[in-house]
PDB file of N, CA and C in Angstrom:
ATOM      1  N   MET A   3      -1.063 -40.141  -0.650  1.00 61.00           N
ATOM      2  CA  MET A   3      -0.824 -38.924  -1.387  1.00 61.00           C
ATOM      3  C   MET A   3       0.626 -38.957  -1.885  1.00 61.00           C
ATOM      4  N   SER A   4       0.814 -38.556  -3.118  1.00 78.00           N
ATOM      5  CA  SER A   4       2.153 -38.619  -3.697  1.00 78.00           C
ATOM      6  C   SER A   4       2.976 -37.391  -3.334  1.00 78.00           C
ATOM      7  N   THR A   5       4.241 -37.494  -3.572  1.00 81.00           N
ATOM      8  CA  THR A   5       5.152 -36.377  -3.329  1.00 81.00           C
ATOM      9  C   THR A   5       4.767 -35.189  -4.195  1.00 81.00           C
ATOM     10  N   PHE A   6       4.340 -35.467  -5.417  1.00 71.00           N
ATOM     11  CA  PHE A   6       3.904 -34.396  -6.321  1.00 71.00           C
ATOM     12  C   PHE A   6       2.724 -33.642  -5.730  1.00 71.00           C
ATOM     13  N   ASP A   7       1.753 -34.359  -5.170  1.00 76.00           N
ATOM     14  CA  ASP A   7       0.589 -33.712  -4.553  1.00 76.00           C
ATOM     15  C   ASP A   7       1.008 -32.854  -3.361  1.00 76.00           C
ATOM     16  N   ASP A   8       1.930 -33.365  -2.568  1.00 76.00           N
ATOM     17  CA  ASP A   8       2.435 -32.605  -1.417  1.00 76.00           C
ATOM     18  C   ASP A   8       3.121 -31.320  -1.869  1.00 76.00           C
ATOM     19  N   ARG A   9       3.940 -31.423  -2.896  1.00 78.00           N
ATOM     20  CA  ARG A   9       4.638 -30.238  -3.415  1.00 78.00           C
ATOM     21  C   ARG A   9       3.643 -29.232  -3.973  1.00 78.00           C
ATOM     22  N   GLU A  10       2.641 -29.732  -4.676  1.00 80.00           N
ATOM     23  CA  GLU A  10       1.633 -28.831  -5.249  1.00 80.00           C
ATOM     24  C   GLU A  10       0.895 -28.075  -4.145  1.00 80.00           C
ATOM     25  N   LYS A  11       0.492 -28.774  -3.115  1.00 81.00           N
ATOM     26  CA  LYS A  11      -0.194 -28.127  -1.993  1.00 81.00           C
ATOM     27  C   LYS A  11       0.720 -27.129  -1.289  1.00 81.00           C
ATOM     28  N   GLY A  12       1.999 -27.470  -1.186  1.00 79.00           N
ATOM     29  CA  GLY A  12       2.967 -26.560  -0.579  1.00 79.00           C
ATOM     30  C   GLY A  12       3.100 -25.276  -1.387  1.00 79.00           C
ATOM     31  N   PHE A  13       3.162 -25.394  -2.710  1.00 77.00           N
ATOM     32  CA  PHE A  13       3.244 -24.210  -3.567  1.00 77.00           C
ATOM     33  C   PHE A  13       1.974 -23.368  -3.459  1.00 77.00           C
ATOM     34  N   GLU A  14       0.834 -24.027  -3.374  1.00 82.00           N
ATOM     35  CA  GLU A  14      -0.433 -23.302  -3.237  1.00 82.00           C
ATOM     36  C   GLU A  14      -0.479 -22.529  -1.925  1.00 82.00           C
ATOM     37  N   ARG A  15      -0.030 -23.149  -0.837  1.00 85.00           N
ATOM     38  CA  ARG A  15       0.005 -22.462   0.463  1.00 85.00           C
ATOM     39  C   ARG A  15       0.958 -21.271   0.435  1.00 85.00           C
ATOM     40  N   LYS A  16       2.133 -21.462  -0.175  1.00 78.00           N
ATOM     41  CA  LYS A  16       3.102 -20.370  -0.267  1.00 78.00           C
ATOM     42  C   LYS A  16       2.543 -19.225  -1.102  1.00 78.00           C
ATOM     43  N   PHE A  17       1.906 -19.535  -2.211  1.00 78.00           N
ATOM     44  CA  PHE A  17       1.316 -18.498  -3.049  1.00 78.00           C
ATOM     45  C   PHE A  17       0.260 -17.720  -2.270  1.00 78.00           C
ATOM     46  N   ALA A  18      -0.606 -18.419  -1.554  1.00 81.00           N
ATOM     47  CA  ALA A  18      -1.651 -17.761  -0.770  1.00 81.00           C
ATOM     48  C   ALA A  18      -1.044 -16.872   0.313  1.00 81.00           C
ATOM     49  N   LEU A  19      -0.008 -17.359   0.978  1.00 80.00           N
ATOM     50  CA  LEU A  19       0.667 -16.571   2.016  1.00 80.00           C
ATOM     51  C   LEU A  19       1.321 -15.328   1.412  1.00 80.00           C
ATOM     52  N   ASP A  20       1.997 -15.503   0.266  1.00 73.00           N
ATOM     53  CA  ASP A  20       2.638 -14.367  -0.403  1.00 73.00           C
ATOM     54  C   ASP A  20       1.610 -13.309  -0.800  1.00 73.00           C
ATOM     55  N   GLN A  21       0.466 -13.745  -1.310  1.00 82.00           N
ATOM     56  CA  GLN A  21      -0.590 -12.811  -1.717  1.00 82.00           C
ATOM     57  C   GLN A  21      -1.146 -12.064  -0.505  1.00 82.00           C
ATOM     58  N   GLU A  22      -1.343 -12.771   0.581  1.00 88.00           N
ATOM     59  CA  GLU A  22      -1.857 -12.149   1.804  1.00 88.00           C
ATOM     60  C   GLU A  22      -0.862 -11.123   2.347  1.00 88.00           C
ATOM     61  N   GLN A  23       0.413 -11.468   2.347  1.00 88.00           N
ATOM     62  CA  GLN A  23       1.428 -10.543   2.839  1.00 88.00           C
ATOM     63  C   GLN A  23       1.524  -9.310   1.947  1.00 88.00           C
ATOM     64  N   GLU A  24       1.408  -9.479   0.636  1.00 89.00           N
ATOM     65  CA  GLU A  24       1.469  -8.338  -0.275  1.00 89.00           C
ATOM     66  C   GLU A  24       0.263  -7.430  -0.080  1.00 89.00           C
ATOM     67  N   PHE A  25      -0.910  -8.007   0.158  1.00 89.00           N
ATOM     68  CA  PHE A  25      -2.107  -7.211   0.423  1.00 89.00           C
ATOM     69  C   PHE A  25      -1.922  -6.392   1.702  1.00 89.00           C
ATOM     70  N   LYS A  26      -1.412  -7.031   2.744  1.00 93.00           N
ATOM     71  CA  LYS A  26      -1.177  -6.336   4.009  1.00 93.00           C
ATOM     72  C   LYS A  26      -0.147  -5.227   3.840  1.00 93.00           C
ATOM     73  N   ALA A  27       0.925  -5.508   3.095  1.00 94.00           N
ATOM     74  CA  ALA A  27       1.965  -4.496   2.868  1.00 94.00           C
ATOM     75  C   ALA A  27       1.407  -3.318   2.079  1.00 94.00           C
ATOM     76  N   SER A  28       0.591  -3.595   1.102  1.00 94.00           N
ATOM     77  CA  SER A  28       0.001  -2.525   0.300  1.00 94.00           C
ATOM     78  C   SER A  28      -0.920  -1.648   1.141  1.00 94.00           C
ATOM     79  N   ALA A  29      -1.739  -2.262   1.972  1.00 94.00           N
ATOM     80  CA  ALA A  29      -2.637  -1.496   2.844  1.00 94.00           C
ATOM     81  C   ALA A  29      -1.829  -0.672   3.847  1.00 94.00           C
ATOM     82  N   ARG A  30      -0.755  -1.260   4.379  1.00 96.00           N
ATOM     83  CA  ARG A  30       0.097  -0.536   5.330  1.00 96.00           C
ATOM     84  C   ARG A  30       0.785   0.635   4.624  1.00 96.00           C
ATOM     85  N   ARG A  31       1.281   0.398   3.423  1.00 96.00           N
ATOM     86  CA  ARG A  31       1.902   1.461   2.642  1.00 96.00           C
ATOM     87  C   ARG A  31       0.922   2.614   2.408  1.00 96.00           C
ATOM     88  N   ASN A  32      -0.313   2.270   2.066  1.00 96.00           N
ATOM     89  CA  ASN A  32      -1.318   3.307   1.801  1.00 96.00           C
ATOM     90  C   ASN A  32      -1.623   4.121   3.059  1.00 96.00           C
ATOM     91  N   ARG A  33      -1.666   3.458   4.198  1.00 97.00           N
ATOM     92  CA  ARG A  33      -1.893   4.181   5.459  1.00 97.00           C
ATOM     93  C   ARG A  33      -0.736   5.133   5.733  1.00 97.00           C
ATOM     94  N   MET A  34       0.493   4.634   5.563  1.00 97.00           N
ATOM     95  CA  MET A  34       1.664   5.486   5.801  1.00 97.00           C
ATOM     96  C   MET A  34       1.719   6.631   4.788  1.00 97.00           C
ATOM     97  N   LEU A  35       1.325   6.371   3.555  1.00 98.00           N
ATOM     98  CA  LEU A  35       1.287   7.418   2.535  1.00 98.00           C
ATOM     99  C   LEU A  35       0.262   8.478   2.918  1.00 98.00           C
ATOM    100  N   GLY A  36      -0.886   8.044   3.412  1.00 97.00           N
ATOM    101  CA  GLY A  36      -1.904   8.987   3.862  1.00 97.00           C
ATOM    102  C   GLY A  36      -1.414   9.837   5.014  1.00 97.00           C
ATOM    103  N   GLU A  37      -0.691   9.234   5.933  1.00 97.00           N
ATOM    104  CA  GLU A  37      -0.132   9.984   7.067  1.00 97.00           C
ATOM    105  C   GLU A  37       0.910  10.996   6.582  1.00 97.00           C
ATOM    106  N   TRP A  38       1.743  10.588   5.623  1.00 98.00           N
ATOM    107  CA  TRP A  38       2.744  11.479   5.056  1.00 98.00           C
ATOM    108  C   TRP A  38       2.073  12.663   4.365  1.00 98.00           C
ATOM    109  N   ALA A  39       1.087  12.373   3.534  1.00 97.00           N
ATOM    110  CA  ALA A  39       0.392  13.434   2.796  1.00 97.00           C
ATOM    111  C   ALA A  39      -0.360  14.362   3.749  1.00 97.00           C
ATOM    112  N   ALA A  40      -0.973  13.789   4.764  1.00 97.00           N
ATOM    113  CA  ALA A  40      -1.696  14.610   5.747  1.00 97.00           C
ATOM    114  C   ALA A  40      -0.743  15.590   6.421  1.00 97.00           C
ATOM    115  N   GLY A  41       0.467  15.141   6.709  1.00 96.00           N
ATOM    116  CA  GLY A  41       1.469  16.023   7.300  1.00 96.00           C
ATOM    117  C   GLY A  41       1.845  17.154   6.361  1.00 96.00           C
ATOM    118  N   LEU A  42       2.010  16.833   5.070  1.00 96.00           N
ATOM    119  CA  LEU A  42       2.342  17.867   4.097  1.00 96.00           C
ATOM    120  C   LEU A  42       1.207  18.880   3.944  1.00 96.00           C
ATOM    121  N   MET A  43      -0.023  18.394   4.065  1.00 97.00           N
ATOM    122  CA  MET A  43      -1.185  19.282   3.909  1.00 97.00           C
ATOM    123  C   MET A  43      -1.485  20.061   5.184  1.00 97.00           C
ATOM    124  N   GLY A  44      -0.820  19.699   6.271  1.00 96.00           N
ATOM    125  CA  GLY A  44      -1.031  20.406   7.527  1.00 96.00           C
ATOM    126  C   GLY A  44      -2.338  20.062   8.216  1.00 96.00           C
ATOM    127  N   LEU A  45      -2.822  18.829   7.988  1.00 95.00           N
ATOM    128  CA  LEU A  45      -4.063  18.416   8.651  1.00 95.00           C
ATOM    129  C   LEU A  45      -3.829  18.315  10.155  1.00 95.00           C
ATOM    130  N   SER A  46      -4.854  18.629  10.906  1.00 95.00           N
ATOM    131  CA  SER A  46      -4.742  18.521  12.354  1.00 95.00           C
ATOM    132  C   SER A  46      -4.571  17.053  12.742  1.00 95.00           C
ATOM    133  N   GLU A  47      -3.947  16.841  13.889  1.00 95.00           N
ATOM    134  CA  GLU A  47      -3.619  15.488  14.339  1.00 95.00           C
ATOM    135  C   GLU A  47      -4.841  14.575  14.411  1.00 95.00           C
ATOM    136  N   ASP A  48      -5.987  15.126  14.766  1.00 96.00           N
ATOM    137  CA  ASP A  48      -7.183  14.296  14.882  1.00 96.00           C
ATOM    138  C   ASP A  48      -7.771  13.919  13.515  1.00 96.00           C
ATOM    139  N   ARG A  49      -7.377  14.607  12.451  1.00 96.00           N
ATOM    140  CA  ARG A  49      -7.879  14.294  11.107  1.00 96.00           C
ATOM    141  C   ARG A  49      -6.973  13.336  10.344  1.00 96.00           C
ATOM    142  N   VAL A  50      -5.746  13.137  10.814  1.00 97.00           N
ATOM    143  CA  VAL A  50      -4.777  12.288  10.114  1.00 97.00           C
ATOM    144  C   VAL A  50      -5.281  10.852   9.953  1.00 97.00           C
ATOM    145  N   PRO A  51      -5.766  10.189  11.015  1.00 97.00           N
ATOM    146  CA  PRO A  51      -6.231   8.801  10.836  1.00 97.00           C
ATOM    147  C   PRO A  51      -7.387   8.683   9.844  1.00 97.00           C
ATOM    148  N   THR A  52      -8.281   9.648   9.838  1.00 97.00           N
ATOM    149  CA  THR A  52      -9.414   9.621   8.911  1.00 97.00           C
ATOM    150  C   THR A  52      -8.932   9.748   7.477  1.00 97.00           C
ATOM    151  N   TYR A  53      -7.992  10.666   7.247  1.00 97.00           N
ATOM    152  CA  TYR A  53      -7.458  10.830   5.900  1.00 97.00           C
ATOM    153  C   TYR A  53      -6.683   9.582   5.469  1.00 97.00           C
ATOM    154  N   ALA A  54      -5.863   9.038   6.356  1.00 97.00           N
ATOM    155  CA  ALA A  54      -5.088   7.834   6.026  1.00 97.00           C
ATOM    156  C   ALA A  54      -6.029   6.681   5.669  1.00 97.00           C
ATOM    157  N   GLN A  55      -7.137   6.560   6.380  1.00 96.00           N
ATOM    158  CA  GLN A  55      -8.116   5.514   6.083  1.00 96.00           C
ATOM    159  C   GLN A  55      -8.754   5.739   4.719  1.00 96.00           C
ATOM    160  N   ALA A  56      -8.989   7.005   4.353  1.00 95.00           N
ATOM    161  CA  ALA A  56      -9.555   7.320   3.040  1.00 95.00           C
ATOM    162  C   ALA A  56      -8.584   6.912   1.930  1.00 95.00           C
ATOM    163  N   VAL A  57      -7.299   7.075   2.170  1.00 96.00           N
ATOM    164  CA  VAL A  57      -6.298   6.653   1.187  1.00 96.00           C
ATOM    165  C   VAL A  57      -6.314   5.134   1.052  1.00 96.00           C
ATOM    166  N   VAL A  58      -6.409   4.424   2.162  1.00 94.00           N
ATOM    167  CA  VAL A  58      -6.479   2.957   2.122  1.00 94.00           C
ATOM    168  C   VAL A  58      -7.705   2.518   1.326  1.00 94.00           C
ATOM    169  N   ARG A  59      -8.845   3.147   1.588  1.00 93.00           N
ATOM    170  CA  ARG A  59     -10.080   2.795   0.867  1.00 93.00           C
ATOM    171  C   ARG A  59      -9.993   3.110  -0.622  1.00 93.00           C
ATOM    172  N   SER A  60      -9.237   4.140  -0.987  1.00 92.00           N
ATOM    173  CA  SER A  60      -9.136   4.509  -2.401  1.00 92.00           C
ATOM    174  C   SER A  60      -8.476   3.415  -3.227  1.00 92.00           C
ATOM    175  N   ASP A  61      -7.692   2.568  -2.590  1.00 87.00           N
ATOM    176  CA  ASP A  61      -7.022   1.485  -3.311  1.00 87.00           C
ATOM    177  C   ASP A  61      -8.007   0.411  -3.760  1.00 87.00           C
ATOM    178  N   LEU A  62      -9.191   0.414  -3.222  1.00 82.00           N
ATOM    179  CA  LEU A  62     -10.177  -0.609  -3.567  1.00 82.00           C
ATOM    180  C   LEU A  62     -10.987  -0.238  -4.805  1.00 82.00           C
ATOM    181  N   GLU A  63     -10.774   0.974  -5.340  1.00 75.00           N
ATOM    182  CA  GLU A  63     -11.540   1.431  -6.493  1.00 75.00           C
ATOM    183  C   GLU A  63     -11.156   0.696  -7.769  1.00 75.00           C
ATOM    184  N   LEU A  64      -9.874   0.615  -8.061  1.00 78.00           N
ATOM    185  CA  LEU A  64      -9.373  -0.005  -9.287  1.00 78.00           C
ATOM    186  C   LEU A  64      -8.178  -0.883  -8.961  1.00 78.00           C
ATOM    187  N   PRO A  65      -7.899  -1.883  -9.791  1.00 76.00           N
ATOM    188  CA  PRO A  65      -6.693  -2.678  -9.576  1.00 76.00           C
ATOM    189  C   PRO A  65      -5.452  -1.806  -9.772  1.00 76.00           C
ATOM    190  N   GLY A  66      -4.416  -2.084  -9.039  1.00 82.00           N
ATOM    191  CA  GLY A  66      -3.179  -1.332  -9.171  1.00 82.00           C
ATOM    192  C   GLY A  66      -3.123  -0.144  -8.232  1.00 82.00           C
ATOM    193  N   ASP A  67      -2.055   0.626  -8.385  1.00 89.00           N
ATOM    194  CA  ASP A  67      -1.804   1.732  -7.474  1.00 89.00           C
ATOM    195  C   ASP A  67      -2.215   3.093  -8.018  1.00 89.00           C
ATOM    196  N   GLU A  68      -2.674   3.148  -9.243  1.00 92.00           N
ATOM    197  CA  GLU A  68      -2.972   4.436  -9.867  1.00 92.00           C
ATOM    198  C   GLU A  68      -4.074   5.198  -9.144  1.00 92.00           C
ATOM    199  N   ASP A  69      -5.057   4.499  -8.593  1.00 93.00           N
ATOM    200  CA  ASP A  69      -6.132   5.184  -7.876  1.00 93.00           C
ATOM    201  C   ASP A  69      -5.604   5.856  -6.608  1.00 93.00           C
ATOM    202  N   VAL A  70      -4.669   5.201  -5.931  1.00 95.00           N
ATOM    203  CA  VAL A  70      -4.063   5.776  -4.724  1.00 95.00           C
ATOM    204  C   VAL A  70      -3.206   6.979  -5.106  1.00 95.00           C
ATOM    205  N   LEU A  71      -2.379   6.812  -6.124  1.00 96.00           N
ATOM    206  CA  LEU A  71      -1.536   7.905  -6.593  1.00 96.00           C
ATOM    207  C   LEU A  71      -2.389   9.116  -6.972  1.00 96.00           C
ATOM    208  N   ARG A  72      -3.433   8.875  -7.735  1.00 95.00           N
ATOM    209  CA  ARG A  72      -4.307   9.962  -8.188  1.00 95.00           C
ATOM    210  C   ARG A  72      -4.936  10.688  -7.003  1.00 95.00           C
ATOM    211  N   LYS A  73      -5.452   9.949  -6.035  1.00 95.00           N
ATOM    212  CA  LYS A  73      -6.097  10.574  -4.890  1.00 95.00           C
ATOM    213  C   LYS A  73      -5.123  11.445  -4.102  1.00 95.00           C
ATOM    214  N   VAL A  74      -3.982  10.880  -3.750  1.00 97.00           N
ATOM    215  CA  VAL A  74      -3.026  11.606  -2.927  1.00 97.00           C
ATOM    216  C   VAL A  74      -2.474  12.811  -3.687  1.00 97.00           C
ATOM    217  N   PHE A  75      -2.110  12.625  -4.945  1.00 97.00           N
ATOM    218  CA  PHE A  75      -1.557  13.726  -5.730  1.00 97.00           C
ATOM    219  C   PHE A  75      -2.576  14.852  -5.883  1.00 97.00           C
ATOM    220  N   GLU A  76      -3.810  14.510  -6.201  1.00 97.00           N
ATOM    221  CA  GLU A  76      -4.851  15.535  -6.362  1.00 97.00           C
ATOM    222  C   GLU A  76      -5.151  16.238  -5.038  1.00 97.00           C
ATOM    223  N   ASP A  77      -5.163  15.496  -3.949  1.00 97.00           N
ATOM    224  CA  ASP A  77      -5.404  16.107  -2.640  1.00 97.00           C
ATOM    225  C   ASP A  77      -4.278  17.070  -2.269  1.00 97.00           C
ATOM    226  N   LEU A  78      -3.037  16.652  -2.537  1.00 97.00           N
ATOM    227  CA  LEU A  78      -1.899  17.520  -2.245  1.00 97.00           C
ATOM    228  C   LEU A  78      -1.944  18.780  -3.107  1.00 97.00           C
ATOM    229  N   LYS A  79      -2.228  18.587  -4.378  1.00 96.00           N
ATOM    230  CA  LYS A  79      -2.310  19.719  -5.293  1.00 96.00           C
ATOM    231  C   LYS A  79      -3.430  20.666  -4.871  1.00 96.00           C
ATOM    232  N   GLY A  80      -4.568  20.095  -4.484  1.00 96.00           N
ATOM    233  CA  GLY A  80      -5.702  20.894  -4.040  1.00 96.00           C
ATOM    234  C   GLY A  80      -5.421  21.676  -2.767  1.00 96.00           C
ATOM    235  N   ALA A  81      -4.501  21.151  -1.951  1.00 96.00           N
ATOM    236  CA  ALA A  81      -4.142  21.831  -0.708  1.00 96.00           C
ATOM    237  C   ALA A  81      -3.009  22.838  -0.923  1.00 96.00           C
ATOM    238  N   GLY A  82      -2.548  22.958  -2.169  1.00 96.00           N
ATOM    239  CA  GLY A  82      -1.497  23.916  -2.474  1.00 96.00           C
ATOM    240  C   GLY A  82      -0.095  23.433  -2.189  1.00 96.00           C
ATOM    241  N   VAL A  83       0.064  22.139  -2.003  1.00 96.00           N
ATOM    242  CA  VAL A  83       1.395  21.576  -1.748  1.00 96.00           C
ATOM    243  C   VAL A  83       2.105  21.403  -3.088  1.00 96.00           C
ATOM    244  N   GLN A  84       3.310  21.928  -3.186  1.00 96.00           N
ATOM    245  CA  GLN A  84       4.105  21.815  -4.405  1.00 96.00           C
ATOM    246  C   GLN A  84       4.843  20.485  -4.407  1.00 96.00           C
ATOM    247  N   VAL A  85       4.267  19.509  -5.058  1.00 96.00           N
ATOM    248  CA  VAL A  85       4.878  18.186  -5.147  1.00 96.00           C
ATOM    249  C   VAL A  85       4.529  17.624  -6.520  1.00 96.00           C
ATOM    250  N   SER A  86       5.469  16.910  -7.119  1.00 96.00           N
ATOM    251  CA  SER A  86       5.214  16.333  -8.432  1.00 96.00           C
ATOM    252  C   SER A  86       4.622  14.934  -8.282  1.00 96.00           C
ATOM    253  N   GLU A  87       4.011  14.481  -9.356  1.00 96.00           N
ATOM    254  CA  GLU A  87       3.470  13.122  -9.365  1.00 96.00           C
ATOM    255  C   GLU A  87       4.598  12.110  -9.168  1.00 96.00           C
ATOM    256  N   GLY A  88       5.757  12.402  -9.750  1.00 96.00           N
ATOM    257  CA  GLY A  88       6.920  11.526  -9.592  1.00 96.00           C
ATOM    258  C   GLY A  88       7.384  11.424  -8.148  1.00 96.00           C
ATOM    259  N   GLU A  89       7.319  12.541  -7.429  1.00 97.00           N
ATOM    260  CA  GLU A  89       7.717  12.519  -6.016  1.00 97.00           C
ATOM    261  C   GLU A  89       6.756  11.661  -5.197  1.00 97.00           C
ATOM    262  N   VAL A  90       5.469  11.752  -5.506  1.00 97.00           N
ATOM    263  CA  VAL A  90       4.486  10.926  -4.798  1.00 97.00           C
ATOM    264  C   VAL A  90       4.725   9.456  -5.131  1.00 97.00           C
ATOM    265  N   ARG A  91       4.985   9.171  -6.388  1.00 97.00           N
ATOM    266  CA  ARG A  91       5.257   7.785  -6.801  1.00 97.00           C
ATOM    267  C   ARG A  91       6.509   7.242  -6.101  1.00 97.00           C
ATOM    268  N   MET A  92       7.559   8.068  -6.009  1.00 97.00           N
ATOM    269  CA  MET A  92       8.776   7.640  -5.316  1.00 97.00           C
ATOM    270  C   MET A  92       8.499   7.372  -3.837  1.00 97.00           C
ATOM    271  N   LYS A  93       7.684   8.215  -3.208  1.00 98.00           N
ATOM    272  CA  LYS A  93       7.328   8.014  -1.799  1.00 98.00           C
ATOM    273  C   LYS A  93       6.546   6.712  -1.649  1.00 98.00           C
ATOM    274  N   MET A  94       5.652   6.433  -2.607  1.00 97.00           N
ATOM    275  CA  MET A  94       4.895   5.180  -2.560  1.00 97.00           C
ATOM    276  C   MET A  94       5.838   3.984  -2.607  1.00 97.00           C
ATOM    277  N   ASP A  95       6.830   4.040  -3.493  1.00 97.00           N
ATOM    278  CA  ASP A  95       7.793   2.934  -3.608  1.00 97.00           C
ATOM    279  C   ASP A  95       8.596   2.769  -2.325  1.00 97.00           C
ATOM    280  N   GLU A  96       9.045   3.893  -1.777  1.00 97.00           N
ATOM    281  CA  GLU A  96       9.821   3.865  -0.536  1.00 97.00           C
ATOM    282  C   GLU A  96       9.002   3.269   0.611  1.00 97.00           C
ATOM    283  N   LEU A  97       7.749   3.707   0.723  1.00 97.00           N
ATOM    284  CA  LEU A  97       6.900   3.224   1.810  1.00 97.00           C
ATOM    285  C   LEU A  97       6.493   1.766   1.613  1.00 97.00           C
ATOM    286  N   LEU A  98       6.353   1.333   0.344  1.00 96.00           N
ATOM    287  CA  LEU A  98       6.025  -0.072   0.103  1.00 96.00           C
ATOM    288  C   LEU A  98       7.173  -0.969   0.565  1.00 96.00           C
ATOM    289  N   ALA A  99       8.406  -0.559   0.316  1.00 97.00           N
ATOM    290  CA  ALA A  99       9.555  -1.343   0.779  1.00 97.00           C
ATOM    291  C   ALA A  99       9.548  -1.428   2.304  1.00 97.00           C
ATOM    292  N   GLN A 100       9.268  -0.309   2.970  1.00 97.00           N
ATOM    293  CA  GLN A 100       9.195  -0.310   4.441  1.00 97.00           C
ATOM    294  C   GLN A 100       8.063  -1.206   4.930  1.00 97.00           C
ATOM    295  N   ALA A 101       6.911  -1.103   4.285  1.00 97.00           N
ATOM    296  CA  ALA A 101       5.745  -1.895   4.690  1.00 97.00           C
ATOM    297  C   ALA A 101       5.986  -3.378   4.512  1.00 97.00           C
ATOM    298  N   ARG A 102       6.621  -3.767   3.403  1.00 95.00           N
ATOM    299  CA  ARG A 102       6.939  -5.188   3.173  1.00 95.00           C
ATOM    300  C   ARG A 102       7.848  -5.705   4.275  1.00 95.00           C
ATOM    301  N   GLU A 103       8.829  -4.921   4.637  1.00 95.00           N
ATOM    302  CA  GLU A 103       9.754  -5.317   5.709  1.00 95.00           C
ATOM    303  C   GLU A 103       9.009  -5.471   7.039  1.00 95.00           C
ATOM    304  N   GLN A 104       8.129  -4.532   7.333  1.00 95.00           N
ATOM    305  CA  GLN A 104       7.363  -4.595   8.574  1.00 95.00           C
ATOM    306  C   GLN A 104       6.458  -5.825   8.603  1.00 95.00           C
ATOM    307  N   VAL A 105       5.806  -6.130   7.489  1.00 94.00           N
ATOM    308  CA  VAL A 105       4.916  -7.302   7.431  1.00 94.00           C
ATOM    309  C   VAL A 105       5.741  -8.581   7.581  1.00 94.00           C
ATOM    310  N   ARG A 106       6.875  -8.631   6.920  1.00 91.00           N
ATOM    311  CA  ARG A 106       7.743  -9.805   7.028  1.00 91.00           C
ATOM    312  C   ARG A 106       8.233 -10.035   8.453  1.00 91.00           C
ATOM    313  N   ASN A 107       8.522  -8.950   9.157  1.00 91.00           N
ATOM    314  CA  ASN A 107       9.050  -9.055  10.513  1.00 91.00           C
ATOM    315  C   ASN A 107       7.965  -9.142  11.574  1.00 91.00           C
ATOM    316  N   GLY A 108       6.736  -9.120  11.152  1.00 80.00           N
ATOM    317  CA  GLY A 108       5.628  -9.241  12.093  1.00 80.00           C
ATOM    318  C   GLY A 108       5.315  -7.955  12.701  1.00 80.00           C
TER     319      GLY A 108
END
């Protein structure tokens, strides 16, 4: 096997690892976002994990984060929480940075 083949396989492994870590970080971010939103909505402690899981599942509807943003924002609005779409988006960005760090650190 040539050095070129070894390098190519190495890049493929790194790409696969990066994709897996980003998927894990995104799912973790969505769970934390669901927990944050549940707190704002005043959900009882026993309902928080169920709601957070629903937020994680909402990410599987469409590519990208818009489905998650839409779900959380609409749920907050429906619960009478005064929050802007921009604030939810900023929280998503903040939590994604935290989630990436957590995934990187194991």
